Short mmCIF file of C-alpha atoms and ligand atoms in Angstrom, two decimals:
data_model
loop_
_atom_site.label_atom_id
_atom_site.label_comp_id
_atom_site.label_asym_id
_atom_site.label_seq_id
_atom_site.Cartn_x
_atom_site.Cartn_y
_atom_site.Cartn_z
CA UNK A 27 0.00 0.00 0.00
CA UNK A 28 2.65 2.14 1.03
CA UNK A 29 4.66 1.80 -1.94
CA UNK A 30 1.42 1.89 -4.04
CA UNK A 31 0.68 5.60 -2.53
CA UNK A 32 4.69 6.11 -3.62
CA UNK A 33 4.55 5.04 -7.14
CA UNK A 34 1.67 7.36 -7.52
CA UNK A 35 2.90 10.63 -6.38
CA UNK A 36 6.17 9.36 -8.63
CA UNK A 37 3.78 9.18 -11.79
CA UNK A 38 1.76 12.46 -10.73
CA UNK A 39 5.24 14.05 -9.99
CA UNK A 40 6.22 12.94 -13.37
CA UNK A 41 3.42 14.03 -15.23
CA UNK A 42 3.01 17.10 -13.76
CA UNK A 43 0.00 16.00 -11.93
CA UNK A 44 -2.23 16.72 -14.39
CA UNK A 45 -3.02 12.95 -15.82
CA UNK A 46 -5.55 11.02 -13.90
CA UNK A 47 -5.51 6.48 -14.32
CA UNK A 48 -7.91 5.57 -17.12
CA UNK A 49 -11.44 4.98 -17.17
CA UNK A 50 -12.38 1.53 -16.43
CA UNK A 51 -12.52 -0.28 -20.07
CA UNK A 52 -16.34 -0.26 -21.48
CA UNK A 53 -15.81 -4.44 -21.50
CA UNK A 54 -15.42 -4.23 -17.75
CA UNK A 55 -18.18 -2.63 -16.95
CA UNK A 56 -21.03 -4.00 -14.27
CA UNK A 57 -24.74 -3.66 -15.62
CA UNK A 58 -25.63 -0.54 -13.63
CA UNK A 59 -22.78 1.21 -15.19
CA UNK A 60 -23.46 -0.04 -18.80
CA UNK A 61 -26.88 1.43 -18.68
CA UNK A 62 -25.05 4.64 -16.78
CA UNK A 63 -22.76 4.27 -19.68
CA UNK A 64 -25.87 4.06 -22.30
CA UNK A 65 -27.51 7.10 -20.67
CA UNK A 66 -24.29 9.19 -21.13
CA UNK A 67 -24.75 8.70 -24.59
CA UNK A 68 -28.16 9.71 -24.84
CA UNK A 69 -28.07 12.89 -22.19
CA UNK A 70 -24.28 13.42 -22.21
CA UNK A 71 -23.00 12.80 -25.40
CA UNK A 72 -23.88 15.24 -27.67
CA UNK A 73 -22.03 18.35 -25.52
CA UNK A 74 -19.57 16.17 -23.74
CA UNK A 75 -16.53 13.69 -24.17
CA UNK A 76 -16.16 10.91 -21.80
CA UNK A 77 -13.52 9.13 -22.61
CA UNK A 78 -11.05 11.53 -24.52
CA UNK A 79 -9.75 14.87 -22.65
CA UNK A 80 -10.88 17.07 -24.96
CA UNK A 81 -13.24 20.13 -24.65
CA UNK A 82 -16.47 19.45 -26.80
CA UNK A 83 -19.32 21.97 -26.05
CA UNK A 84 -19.00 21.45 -22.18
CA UNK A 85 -15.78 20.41 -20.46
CA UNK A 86 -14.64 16.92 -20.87
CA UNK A 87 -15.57 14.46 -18.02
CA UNK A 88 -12.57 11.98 -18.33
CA UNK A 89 -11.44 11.28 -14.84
CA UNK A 90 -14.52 13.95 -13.27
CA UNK A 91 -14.33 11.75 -9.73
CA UNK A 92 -10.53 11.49 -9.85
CA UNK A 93 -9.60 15.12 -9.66
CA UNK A 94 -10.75 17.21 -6.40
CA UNK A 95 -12.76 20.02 -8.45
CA UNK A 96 -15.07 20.11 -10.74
CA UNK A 97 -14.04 23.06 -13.50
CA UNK A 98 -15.59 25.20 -11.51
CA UNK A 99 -13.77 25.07 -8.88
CA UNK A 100 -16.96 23.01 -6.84
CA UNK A 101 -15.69 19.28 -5.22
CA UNK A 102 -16.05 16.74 -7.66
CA UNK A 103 -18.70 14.98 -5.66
CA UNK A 104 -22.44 13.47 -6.26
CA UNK A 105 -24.31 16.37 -4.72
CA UNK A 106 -22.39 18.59 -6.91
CA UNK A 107 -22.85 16.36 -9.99
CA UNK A 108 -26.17 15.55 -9.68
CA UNK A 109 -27.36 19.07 -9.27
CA UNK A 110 -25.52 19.82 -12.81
CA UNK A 111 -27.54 17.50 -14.00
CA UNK A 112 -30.74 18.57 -12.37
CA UNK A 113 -30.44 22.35 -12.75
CA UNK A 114 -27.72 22.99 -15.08
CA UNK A 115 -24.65 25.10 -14.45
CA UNK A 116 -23.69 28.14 -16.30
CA UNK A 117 -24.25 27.41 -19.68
CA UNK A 118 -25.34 23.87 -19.52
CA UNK A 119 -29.07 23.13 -19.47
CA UNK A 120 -30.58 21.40 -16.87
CA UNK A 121 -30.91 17.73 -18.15
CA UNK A 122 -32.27 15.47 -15.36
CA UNK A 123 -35.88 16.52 -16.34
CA UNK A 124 -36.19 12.97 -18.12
CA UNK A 125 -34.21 10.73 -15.94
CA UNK A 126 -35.84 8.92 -12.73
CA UNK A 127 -33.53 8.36 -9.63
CA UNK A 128 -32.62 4.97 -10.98
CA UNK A 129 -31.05 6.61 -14.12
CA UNK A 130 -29.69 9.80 -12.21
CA UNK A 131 -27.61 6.75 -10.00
CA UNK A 132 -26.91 4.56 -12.81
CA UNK A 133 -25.67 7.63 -14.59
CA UNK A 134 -23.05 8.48 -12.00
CA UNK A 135 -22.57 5.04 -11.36
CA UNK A 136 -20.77 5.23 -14.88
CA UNK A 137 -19.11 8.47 -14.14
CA UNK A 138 -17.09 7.04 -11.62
CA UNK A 139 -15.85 4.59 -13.64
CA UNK A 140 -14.02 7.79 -16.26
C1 HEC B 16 -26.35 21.13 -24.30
C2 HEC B 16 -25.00 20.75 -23.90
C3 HEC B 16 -24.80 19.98 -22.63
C4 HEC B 16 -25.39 18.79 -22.22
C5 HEC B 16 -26.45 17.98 -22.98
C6 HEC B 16 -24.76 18.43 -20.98
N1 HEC B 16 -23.85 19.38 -20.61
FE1 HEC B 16 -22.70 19.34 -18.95
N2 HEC B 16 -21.93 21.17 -19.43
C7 HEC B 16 -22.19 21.85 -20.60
C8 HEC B 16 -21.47 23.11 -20.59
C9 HEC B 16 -21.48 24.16 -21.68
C10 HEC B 16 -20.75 23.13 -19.35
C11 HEC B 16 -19.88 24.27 -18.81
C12 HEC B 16 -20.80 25.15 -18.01
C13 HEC B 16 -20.19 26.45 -17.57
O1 HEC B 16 -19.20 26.38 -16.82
O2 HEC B 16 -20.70 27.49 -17.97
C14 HEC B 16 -21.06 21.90 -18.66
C15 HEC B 16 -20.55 21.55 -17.42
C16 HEC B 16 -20.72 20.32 -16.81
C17 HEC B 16 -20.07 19.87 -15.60
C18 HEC B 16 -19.09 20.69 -14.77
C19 HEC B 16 -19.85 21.52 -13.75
C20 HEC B 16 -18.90 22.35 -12.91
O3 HEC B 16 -19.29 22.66 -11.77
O4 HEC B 16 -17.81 22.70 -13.38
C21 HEC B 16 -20.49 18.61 -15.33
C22 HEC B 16 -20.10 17.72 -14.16
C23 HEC B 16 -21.41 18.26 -16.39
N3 HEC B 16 -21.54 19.30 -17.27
C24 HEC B 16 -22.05 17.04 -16.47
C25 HEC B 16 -22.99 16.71 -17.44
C26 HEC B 16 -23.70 15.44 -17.47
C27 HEC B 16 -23.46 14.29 -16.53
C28 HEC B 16 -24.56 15.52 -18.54
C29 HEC B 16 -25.58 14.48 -18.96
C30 HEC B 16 -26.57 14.11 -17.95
C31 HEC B 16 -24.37 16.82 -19.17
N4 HEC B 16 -23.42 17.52 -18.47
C32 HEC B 16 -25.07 17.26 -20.29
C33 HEC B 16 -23.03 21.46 -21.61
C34 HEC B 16 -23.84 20.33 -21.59
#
């Protein structure tokens, strides 16, 4: 564990701190995240990249649980997420408005997997 928590400051050290470890490979993924996964598509998708960390119309959510902040500077945590979703934030739309709380946890379920 120790040396674990040492190889990882190494790598962050090394790359600046700025990369994050992979998203969990689509073929790995449990049921609840599929469907998470198959709702990002739908909802997501169209303003957002998942899996490559690269700006589309909203900020890229590669790694969105594995860094501190969200990019506005709010944790990187459910509440936070989930009221993006619900509400919208600055110029995102509020986009929950067709998801049940099944979805809205299967959704983030799939987050944390980026
Ligand atoms: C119509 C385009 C659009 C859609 C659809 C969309 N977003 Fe966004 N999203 C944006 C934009 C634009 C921003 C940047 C908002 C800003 O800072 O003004 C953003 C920001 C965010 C943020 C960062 C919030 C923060 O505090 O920095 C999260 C997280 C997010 N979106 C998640 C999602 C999720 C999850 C979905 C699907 C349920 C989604 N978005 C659907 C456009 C979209």
């Amino acid at each position: 564990m120790v040396r674990a928590c040492f190889l990882l400051m190494l790598a962050c050290a090394l790359a600046g701190c700025k990369s994050v470890p992979p998203p969990t490979p689509l073929s790995q993924l449990n049921e609840q995240q599929m469907h998470g996964h198959a709702l990002f598509e739908t909802h997501c998708g169209a303003c957002h990249y998942d899996r490559r960390d690269a700006a589309l119309h909203g900020p890229s959510l590669l790694g969105v649980y594995k860094k501190p902040y969200l990019p506005s500077g709010a944790p990187a945590n459910d509440d936070r997420v989930t009221a993006t979703i619900m509400h919208g934030h600055g110029l995102m739309p509020a986009v929950g408005n067709q998801m049940d709380q099944q979805d809205l946890d299967d959704l983030l379920a799939y987050l944390h997997t980026l």
